[in-house]
GROMACS .gro file of C-alpha atoms in nm:
model
  114
    1MET     CA    1   1.990   1.372  -0.684
    2THR     CA    2   1.885   1.069  -0.851
    3GLU     CA    3   1.981   0.594  -0.866
    4GLY     CA    4   1.755   0.603  -1.133
    5ILE     CA    5   1.492   0.349  -1.212
    6LYS     CA    6   1.528   0.068  -0.933
    7THR     CA    7   1.210  -0.079  -0.974
    8ILE     CA    8   0.892  -0.250  -1.125
    9ILE     CA    9   0.555  -0.333  -0.974
   10PHE     CA   10   0.352  -0.477  -1.204
   11PRO     CA   11  -0.062  -0.406  -1.090
   12VAL     CA   12  -0.190  -0.828  -1.118
   13THR     CA   13  -0.554  -0.906  -1.049
   14ASP     CA   14  -0.381  -1.317  -0.931
   15ILE     CA   15  -0.104  -1.294  -0.637
   16ALA     CA   16  -0.048  -1.658  -0.668
   17ALA     CA   17  -0.085  -1.717  -1.052
   18ALA     CA   18   0.137  -1.418  -1.114
   19LYS     CA   19   0.411  -1.505  -0.827
   20ALA     CA   20   0.404  -1.861  -1.051
   21LEU     CA   21   0.526  -1.661  -1.336
   22TYR     CA   22   0.713  -1.390  -1.191
   23GLY     CA   23   0.891  -1.622  -0.987
   24GLY     CA   24   0.962  -1.881  -1.200
   25LEU     CA   25   1.119  -1.572  -1.481
   26ALA     CA   26   1.296  -1.496  -1.230
   27GLY     CA   27   1.439  -1.776  -1.083
   28VAL     CA   28   1.472  -1.675  -0.767
   29GLU     CA   29   1.213  -1.728  -0.422
   30PRO     CA   30   1.108  -1.323  -0.354
   31TYR     CA   31   1.238  -1.091  -0.050
   32ALA     CA   32   0.905  -0.904   0.049
   33ASP     CA   33   0.632  -1.187   0.016
   34THR     CA   34   0.352  -1.078   0.193
   35PRO     CA   35  -0.045  -1.070   0.013
   36TYR     CA   36  -0.022  -0.718  -0.050
   37TYR     CA   37   0.304  -0.728  -0.185
   38VAL     CA   38   0.566  -0.962  -0.334
   39GLY     CA   39   0.872  -0.827  -0.468
   40TYR     CA   40   1.209  -0.963  -0.622
   41LYS     CA   41   1.547  -0.873  -0.660
   42VAL     CA   42   1.713  -0.978  -0.977
   43GLY     CA   43   1.967  -0.796  -1.131
   44GLY     CA   44   1.974  -0.474  -0.940
   45GLN     CA   45   1.658  -0.393  -0.928
   46ASP     CA   46   1.297  -0.455  -0.773
   47ILE     CA   47   1.092  -0.675  -0.885
   48GLY     CA   48   0.728  -0.618  -0.695
   49LEU     CA   49   0.311  -0.767  -0.758
   50ASP     CA   50   0.096  -0.552  -0.628
   51PRO     CA   51  -0.292  -0.756  -0.628
   52ASN     CA   52  -0.387  -0.380  -0.550
   53GLY     CA   53  -0.250  -0.194  -0.834
   54HIS     CA   54  -0.629  -0.198  -0.976
   55ARG     CA   55  -0.820  -0.063  -0.793
   56GLU     CA   56  -0.556   0.165  -0.769
   57GLY     CA   57  -0.581   0.270  -1.102
   58GLY     CA   58  -0.263   0.104  -1.265
   59ALA     CA   59  -0.291   0.004  -1.575
   60GLY     CA   60   0.009  -0.148  -1.626
   61PRO     CA   61   0.350  -0.201  -1.505
   62ILE     CA   62   0.525   0.146  -1.270
   63ALA     CA   63   0.893   0.236  -1.333
   64TYR     CA   64   0.978   0.408  -1.018
   65TRP     CA   65   1.267   0.661  -0.994
   66HIS     CA   66   1.570   0.659  -0.643
   67VAL     CA   67   1.535   0.959  -0.523
   68GLU     CA   68   1.722   1.086  -0.209
   69ASP     CA   69   1.459   1.335  -0.131
   70ILE     CA   70   1.070   1.267  -0.277
   71LYS     CA   71   0.931   1.609  -0.190
   72ALA     CA   72   1.138   1.825  -0.353
   73SER     CA   73   1.163   1.549  -0.616
   74LEU     CA   74   0.777   1.561  -0.672
   75GLN     CA   75   0.743   1.904  -0.638
   76ALA     CA   76   1.007   1.939  -0.957
   77LEU     CA   77   0.779   1.738  -1.139
   78LEU     CA   78   0.508   1.895  -1.080
   79GLU     CA   79   0.618   2.249  -1.135
   80ALA     CA   80   0.861   2.114  -1.530
   81GLY     CA   81   0.361   1.988  -1.581
   82ALA     CA   82   0.328   1.641  -1.479
   83GLU     CA   83   0.021   1.560  -1.279
   84THR     CA   84   0.039   1.456  -0.892
   85LEU     CA   85  -0.202   1.060  -0.918
   86GLN     CA   86  -0.050   0.890  -0.562
   87ASP     CA   87  -0.006   1.226  -0.291
   88VAL     CA   88   0.369   1.048  -0.157
   89ARG     CA   89   0.271   0.777   0.122
   90ASP     CA   90   0.419   0.534   0.342
   91VAL     CA   91   0.401   0.198   0.253
   92GLY     CA   92   0.582   0.097   0.528
   93GLY     CA   93   0.933   0.016   0.687
   94GLY     CA   94   0.964   0.434   0.607
   95THR     CA   95   0.974   0.398   0.229
   96LEU     CA   96   0.838   0.681   0.045
   97ILE     CA   97   0.617   0.630  -0.267
   98ALA     CA   98   0.479   0.881  -0.507
   99THR     CA   99   0.284   0.816  -0.862
  100VAL     CA  100   0.273   1.073  -1.104
  101LYS     CA  101   0.194   1.185  -1.538
  102ASP     CA  102   0.382   1.354  -1.803
  103ALA     CA  103   0.205   1.598  -1.987
  104ASP     CA  104   0.263   1.290  -2.274
  105GLY     CA  105   0.042   1.076  -2.068
  106ASN     CA  106   0.335   0.836  -1.903
  107VAL     CA  107   0.324   0.715  -1.565
  108PHE     CA  108   0.589   0.718  -1.316
  109GLY     CA  109   0.681   0.700  -0.962
  110LEU     CA  110   0.918   0.810  -0.766
  111ARG     CA  111   1.025   0.645  -0.422
  112GLN     CA  112   1.226   0.705  -0.137
  113VAL     CA  113   1.397   0.471   0.109
  114ALA     CA  114   1.395   0.536   0.392
   0.00000   0.00000   0.00000
């Protein structure tokens, strides 16, 4: 079961400059503002800024599908031909993410909220 794509995370190199740009566009204050992640809630979506994204292989924004069971969803994707780029990991508060690539090279993520 999925809730669809509800999170998009942008890899950024300058978190302060990115906060000014995306915060101005969003028109809201961030709900999370840390040195390793800044997040905004806009129109029912989470828009995140990740200053480590480029170092972790991110070449552009990653859309995250919200799922109920990340391990089962990841396994189903692998069986359908996807390749794991980043295995399931806890990013805080019990929130789990993983990143995959499909046969066409499209990168997307899975997110399970505790």
